Amino acid sequence: MHTMPNIFAKTDLSECFKDLADQEYEDVLKSGCRVIIPQKNILFHQGDPAVNVVLVNRGRLKLTKLNEQGKEVIFRYISTGELTAAVAVLKNWDYPVTAEAIEKTEVTLWDKPTILQHMQKYPAVTANLLNTILERIDDLQNRYLEVCTEHVNQRVARTLLRIMRRAGTRTRSGIQIDIPLSRQNIADYAGTTLYTVSRTLSTWEKRGWVKSGREQIIITDPHSLNKFAEIG
């Protein structure tokens, strides 16, 4: 992992900074530290003091958490243009998760005094950051309700659809999920077992809903998968 000059680029899009003028956005980016993280390298570990708010400029981060049994659980994927660790930094907490680059990833880092300065200077940043936090809370509530109320196959379907919407590319075969995704990853994210995911994907492949290979998933019939997720 190494740092590089923070050069303004219009490709660096973020919901939190979308309402800033070009010069304001450039000033915000220049105030941070831009870092390149090689694939499979760790940006921060669960339990480390949270010192930097992170914006993903290019690439993706995988956020994982160790449960009480020491098992790694996938918490979330952070894609280009998304922030992470803002709440932990602002509250002076430790990082609640570990952030790993699943491909070569470029991020911008801001420490607490700097991000607070921008929030005070640009009220739109504060409002957009609050909206992002509320969306994450809503997503966690939905996932919790899914675990409590839905059949496991529905949870697997929702997991694939959720990841597809965040990291999917339309191809001739369907919508390909652009991150390495093993069946164990899907099981961890959906809160189920590898056996259940393997059995479920095999059934859906026979129905023509998905194609799966080594750490690769293509949603060939998203309409049917979405309908199944809704009604089981």
Tab-separated table of C-alpha atoms in Angstrom:
chain	number	residue	atom	x	y	z
A	1	MET	CA	0.000	0.000	0.000
A	2	HIS	CA	1.413	3.391	-0.947
A	3	THR	CA	0.329	7.015	-1.174
A	4	MET	CA	0.249	9.211	-4.249
A	5	PRO	CA	-0.519	12.852	-5.022
A	6	ASN	CA	-4.204	13.654	-4.723
A	7	ILE	CA	-5.115	14.918	-8.194
A	8	PHE	CA	-8.685	16.075	-8.862
A	9	ALA	CA	-10.575	13.889	-11.306
A	10	LYS	CA	-14.220	14.038	-12.341
A	11	THR	CA	-14.324	10.245	-12.273
A	12	ASP	CA	-14.143	10.401	-8.452
A	13	LEU	CA	-17.879	10.500	-7.775
A	14	SER	CA	-19.444	10.338	-4.327
A	15	GLU	CA	-22.984	10.843	-3.109
A	16	CYS	CA	-21.670	12.807	-0.133
A	17	PHE	CA	-19.954	15.402	-2.319
A	18	LYS	CA	-22.354	15.463	-5.283
A	19	ASP	CA	-23.736	18.940	-4.497
A	20	LEU	CA	-20.354	20.675	-4.378
A	21	ALA	CA	-19.119	22.914	-7.165
A	22	ASP	CA	-16.129	21.622	-9.123
A	23	GLN	CA	-13.633	23.837	-7.286
A	24	GLU	CA	-15.097	22.930	-3.888
A	25	TYR	CA	-14.908	19.232	-4.754
A	26	GLU	CA	-11.321	19.644	-5.884
A	27	ASP	CA	-10.431	21.336	-2.583
A	28	VAL	CA	-12.053	18.512	-0.606
A	29	LEU	CA	-10.167	15.835	-2.537
A	30	LYS	CA	-6.854	17.654	-2.253
A	31	SER	CA	-7.255	17.850	1.527
A	32	GLY	CA	-7.224	14.050	1.747
A	33	CYS	CA	-4.505	11.468	1.286
A	34	ARG	CA	-4.845	9.252	-1.770
A	35	VAL	CA	-3.679	5.661	-1.318
A	36	ILE	CA	-3.335	2.665	-3.656
A	37	ILE	CA	-4.141	-0.701	-2.056
A	38	PRO	CA	-2.984	-3.835	-3.919
A	39	GLN	CA	-5.454	-6.683	-4.361
A	40	LYS	CA	-6.076	-8.705	-1.177
A	41	ASN	CA	-4.245	-6.162	0.998
A	42	ILE	CA	-5.840	-4.819	4.174
A	43	LEU	CA	-6.629	-1.107	4.584
A	44	PHE	CA	-7.613	-1.423	8.244
A	45	HIS	CA	-8.368	-4.199	10.728
A	46	GLN	CA	-11.365	-4.711	12.976
A	47	GLY	CA	-10.459	-3.335	16.405
A	48	ASP	CA	-7.919	-0.768	15.167
A	49	PRO	CA	-8.567	2.845	16.241
A	50	ALA	CA	-10.735	4.480	13.570
A	51	VAL	CA	-8.659	7.385	12.303
A	52	ASN	CA	-9.690	7.871	8.648
A	53	VAL	CA	-12.921	8.262	6.720
A	54	VAL	CA	-12.475	6.382	3.440
A	55	LEU	CA	-13.744	7.212	-0.049
A	56	VAL	CA	-13.258	4.539	-2.718
A	57	ASN	CA	-12.139	6.303	-5.920
A	58	ARG	CA	-11.641	3.143	-7.984
A	59	GLY	CA	-11.960	-0.537	-7.169
A	60	ARG	CA	-13.817	-2.196	-4.296
A	61	LEU	CA	-13.382	-3.002	-0.627
A	62	LYS	CA	-14.781	-6.024	1.176
A	63	LEU	CA	-15.808	-5.354	4.761
A	64	THR	CA	-15.717	-8.393	7.038
A	65	LYS	CA	-16.333	-8.956	10.720
A	66	LEU	CA	-15.325	-11.746	13.081
A	67	ASN	CA	-18.227	-13.108	15.103
A	68	GLU	CA	-17.976	-14.492	18.638
A	69	GLN	CA	-16.937	-17.890	17.277
A	70	GLY	CA	-14.078	-16.320	15.314
A	71	LYS	CA	-15.780	-16.920	11.958
A	72	GLU	CA	-15.326	-14.254	9.283
A	73	VAL	CA	-18.619	-12.853	8.026
A	74	ILE	CA	-18.970	-10.560	5.008
A	75	PHE	CA	-20.578	-7.344	6.196
A	76	ARG	CA	-20.700	-5.252	3.045
A	77	TYR	CA	-18.973	-4.385	-0.232
A	78	ILE	CA	-17.899	-0.765	-0.756
A	79	SER	CA	-17.747	0.249	-4.423
A	80	THR	CA	-16.422	3.223	-6.372
A	81	GLY	CA	-17.840	6.513	-5.095
A	82	GLU	CA	-18.842	5.175	-1.678
A	83	LEU	CA	-17.661	6.184	1.783
A	84	THR	CA	-16.977	3.955	4.748
A	85	ALA	CA	-15.871	4.339	8.394
A	86	ALA	CA	-17.425	7.801	8.823
A	87	VAL	CA	-19.465	6.932	11.925
A	88	ALA	CA	-16.578	5.132	13.639
A	89	VAL	CA	-14.230	8.080	13.025
A	90	LEU	CA	-16.709	10.755	14.117
A	91	LYS	CA	-17.592	8.799	17.285
A	92	ASN	CA	-13.947	7.983	18.145
A	93	TRP	CA	-14.692	4.256	17.979
A	94	ASP	CA	-12.524	1.406	16.797
A	95	TYR	CA	-13.109	0.104	13.294
A	96	PRO	CA	-15.969	-2.424	13.656
A	97	VAL	CA	-14.892	-4.330	10.533
A	98	THR	CA	-11.820	-5.234	8.472
A	99	ALA	CA	-11.488	-3.610	5.022
A	100	GLU	CA	-9.753	-5.660	2.317
A	101	ALA	CA	-9.187	-4.659	-1.315
A	102	ILE	CA	-10.731	-7.327	-3.560
A	103	GLU	CA	-8.966	-5.781	-6.541
A	104	LYS	CA	-6.393	-3.007	-6.955
A	105	THR	CA	-8.192	-0.157	-5.211
A	106	GLU	CA	-7.587	3.574	-4.912
A	107	VAL	CA	-8.990	5.430	-1.903
A	108	THR	CA	-8.906	8.912	-0.404
A	109	LEU	CA	-8.518	9.216	3.366
A	110	TRP	CA	-9.531	12.102	5.632
A	111	ASP	CA	-8.849	12.279	9.372
A	112	LYS	CA	-11.511	13.486	11.807
A	113	PRO	CA	-10.468	17.188	12.005
A	114	THR	CA	-10.433	17.438	8.210
A	115	ILE	CA	-13.810	15.788	7.622
A	116	LEU	CA	-15.367	17.911	10.396
A	117	GLN	CA	-13.974	21.019	8.743
A	118	HIS	CA	-15.638	20.070	5.461
A	119	MET	CA	-18.932	19.281	7.194
A	120	GLN	CA	-18.916	22.714	8.827
A	121	LYS	CA	-17.905	24.522	5.635
A	122	TYR	CA	-20.289	22.674	3.304
A	123	PRO	CA	-23.710	21.905	4.885
A	124	ALA	CA	-24.620	19.741	1.866
A	125	VAL	CA	-21.813	17.334	2.798
A	126	THR	CA	-23.315	16.923	6.271
A	127	ALA	CA	-26.811	16.318	4.876
A	128	ASN	CA	-25.585	13.820	2.279
A	129	LEU	CA	-23.436	11.995	4.832
A	130	LEU	CA	-26.427	11.679	7.152
A	131	ASN	CA	-28.504	10.306	4.286
A	132	THR	CA	-25.780	7.725	3.514
A	133	ILE	CA	-25.674	6.633	7.165
A	134	LEU	CA	-29.479	6.279	7.286
A	135	GLU	CA	-29.447	4.206	4.085
A	136	ARG	CA	-26.864	1.857	5.618
A	137	ILE	CA	-28.966	1.503	8.776
A	138	ASP	CA	-32.043	0.767	6.656
A	139	ASP	CA	-30.101	-1.874	4.722
A	140	LEU	CA	-28.986	-3.554	7.960
A	141	GLN	CA	-32.555	-3.539	9.291
A	142	ASN	CA	-33.804	-5.150	6.089
A	143	ARG	CA	-31.137	-7.843	6.251
A	144	TYR	CA	-31.975	-8.536	9.891
A	145	LEU	CA	-35.679	-8.872	9.050
A	146	GLU	CA	-34.812	-11.226	6.189
A	147	VAL	CA	-32.894	-13.501	8.565
A	148	CYS	CA	-35.790	-13.482	11.048
A	149	THR	CA	-38.738	-13.855	8.690
A	150	GLU	CA	-37.758	-15.314	5.322
A	151	HIS	CA	-36.891	-18.766	4.068
A	152	VAL	CA	-33.190	-19.301	3.498
A	153	ASN	CA	-33.561	-19.612	-0.284
A	154	GLN	CA	-35.212	-16.191	-0.376
A	155	ARG	CA	-32.281	-14.758	1.576
A	156	VAL	CA	-29.840	-16.222	-0.925
A	157	ALA	CA	-31.853	-14.675	-3.767
A	158	ARG	CA	-31.897	-11.269	-2.062
A	159	THR	CA	-28.177	-11.522	-1.415
A	160	LEU	CA	-27.415	-12.106	-5.090
A	161	LEU	CA	-29.775	-9.331	-6.165
A	162	ARG	CA	-28.326	-6.893	-3.633
A	163	ILE	CA	-24.765	-7.562	-4.819
A	164	MET	CA	-25.879	-7.541	-8.474
A	165	ARG	CA	-27.317	-4.035	-8.113
A	166	ARG	CA	-24.092	-2.765	-6.579
A	167	ALA	CA	-21.558	-4.633	-8.717
A	168	GLY	CA	-23.319	-5.949	-11.794
A	169	THR	CA	-22.468	-5.490	-15.472
A	170	ARG	CA	-24.860	-6.390	-18.265
A	171	THR	CA	-23.417	-8.941	-20.710
A	172	ARG	CA	-24.824	-11.071	-23.524
A	173	SER	CA	-25.337	-13.909	-21.028
A	174	GLY	CA	-27.003	-11.805	-18.356
A	175	ILE	CA	-25.848	-9.562	-15.513
A	176	GLN	CA	-22.396	-10.568	-14.336
A	177	ILE	CA	-21.348	-9.797	-10.768
A	178	ASP	CA	-17.992	-8.066	-11.116
A	179	ILE	CA	-16.420	-9.227	-7.870
A	180	PRO	CA	-14.932	-12.614	-6.988
A	181	LEU	CA	-17.797	-14.358	-5.223
A	182	SER	CA	-17.436	-17.903	-3.973
A	183	ARG	CA	-20.335	-19.975	-2.714
A	184	GLN	CA	-18.893	-19.636	0.777
A	185	ASN	CA	-18.942	-15.828	0.376
A	186	ILE	CA	-22.616	-15.984	-0.555
A	187	ALA	CA	-23.345	-18.252	2.415
A	188	ASP	CA	-21.593	-15.875	4.813
A	189	TYR	CA	-23.385	-12.841	3.421
A	190	ALA	CA	-26.796	-14.540	3.518
A	191	GLY	CA	-26.266	-16.088	6.943
A	192	THR	CA	-26.539	-19.707	5.855
A	193	THR	CA	-24.378	-22.733	5.030
A	194	LEU	CA	-22.213	-23.609	2.050
A	195	TYR	CA	-24.327	-26.738	1.487
A	196	THR	CA	-27.540	-24.710	1.255
A	197	VAL	CA	-26.047	-22.219	-1.186
A	198	SER	CA	-24.606	-24.978	-3.398
A	199	ARG	CA	-27.924	-26.825	-3.488
A	200	THR	CA	-29.863	-23.614	-4.183
A	201	LEU	CA	-27.586	-22.429	-6.980
A	202	SER	CA	-27.699	-25.853	-8.624
A	203	THR	CA	-31.507	-25.693	-8.644
A	204	TRP	CA	-31.510	-22.179	-10.089
A	205	GLU	CA	-28.989	-23.136	-12.766
A	206	LYS	CA	-31.350	-25.889	-13.908
A	207	ARG	CA	-34.151	-23.309	-14.088
A	208	GLY	CA	-31.958	-20.970	-16.138
A	209	TRP	CA	-31.884	-18.189	-13.530
A	210	VAL	CA	-28.123	-18.133	-12.884
A	211	LYS	CA	-24.799	-19.430	-14.139
A	212	SER	CA	-22.010	-20.027	-11.662
A	213	GLY	CA	-18.341	-20.821	-12.025
A	214	ARG	CA	-15.252	-20.490	-9.899
A	215	GLU	CA	-15.930	-17.319	-7.875
A	216	GLN	CA	-18.145	-16.041	-10.691
A	217	ILE	CA	-21.906	-15.532	-10.829
A	218	ILE	CA	-24.044	-14.427	-13.779
A	219	ILE	CA	-27.721	-13.642	-13.171
A	220	THR	CA	-29.298	-14.874	-16.399
A	221	ASP	CA	-32.927	-14.229	-15.387
A	222	PRO	CA	-33.038	-11.387	-12.826
A	223	HIS	CA	-36.818	-11.022	-13.195
A	224	SER	CA	-37.495	-14.597	-12.072
A	225	LEU	CA	-34.939	-14.332	-9.273
A	226	ASN	CA	-36.490	-11.093	-8.038
A	227	LYS	CA	-39.971	-12.601	-8.157
A	228	PHE	CA	-38.758	-15.601	-6.149
A	229	ALA	CA	-37.118	-13.298	-3.584
A	230	GLU	CA	-40.425	-11.477	-3.085
A	231	ILE	CA	-42.837	-14.419	-2.820
A	232	GLY	CA	-40.603	-17.477	-2.233
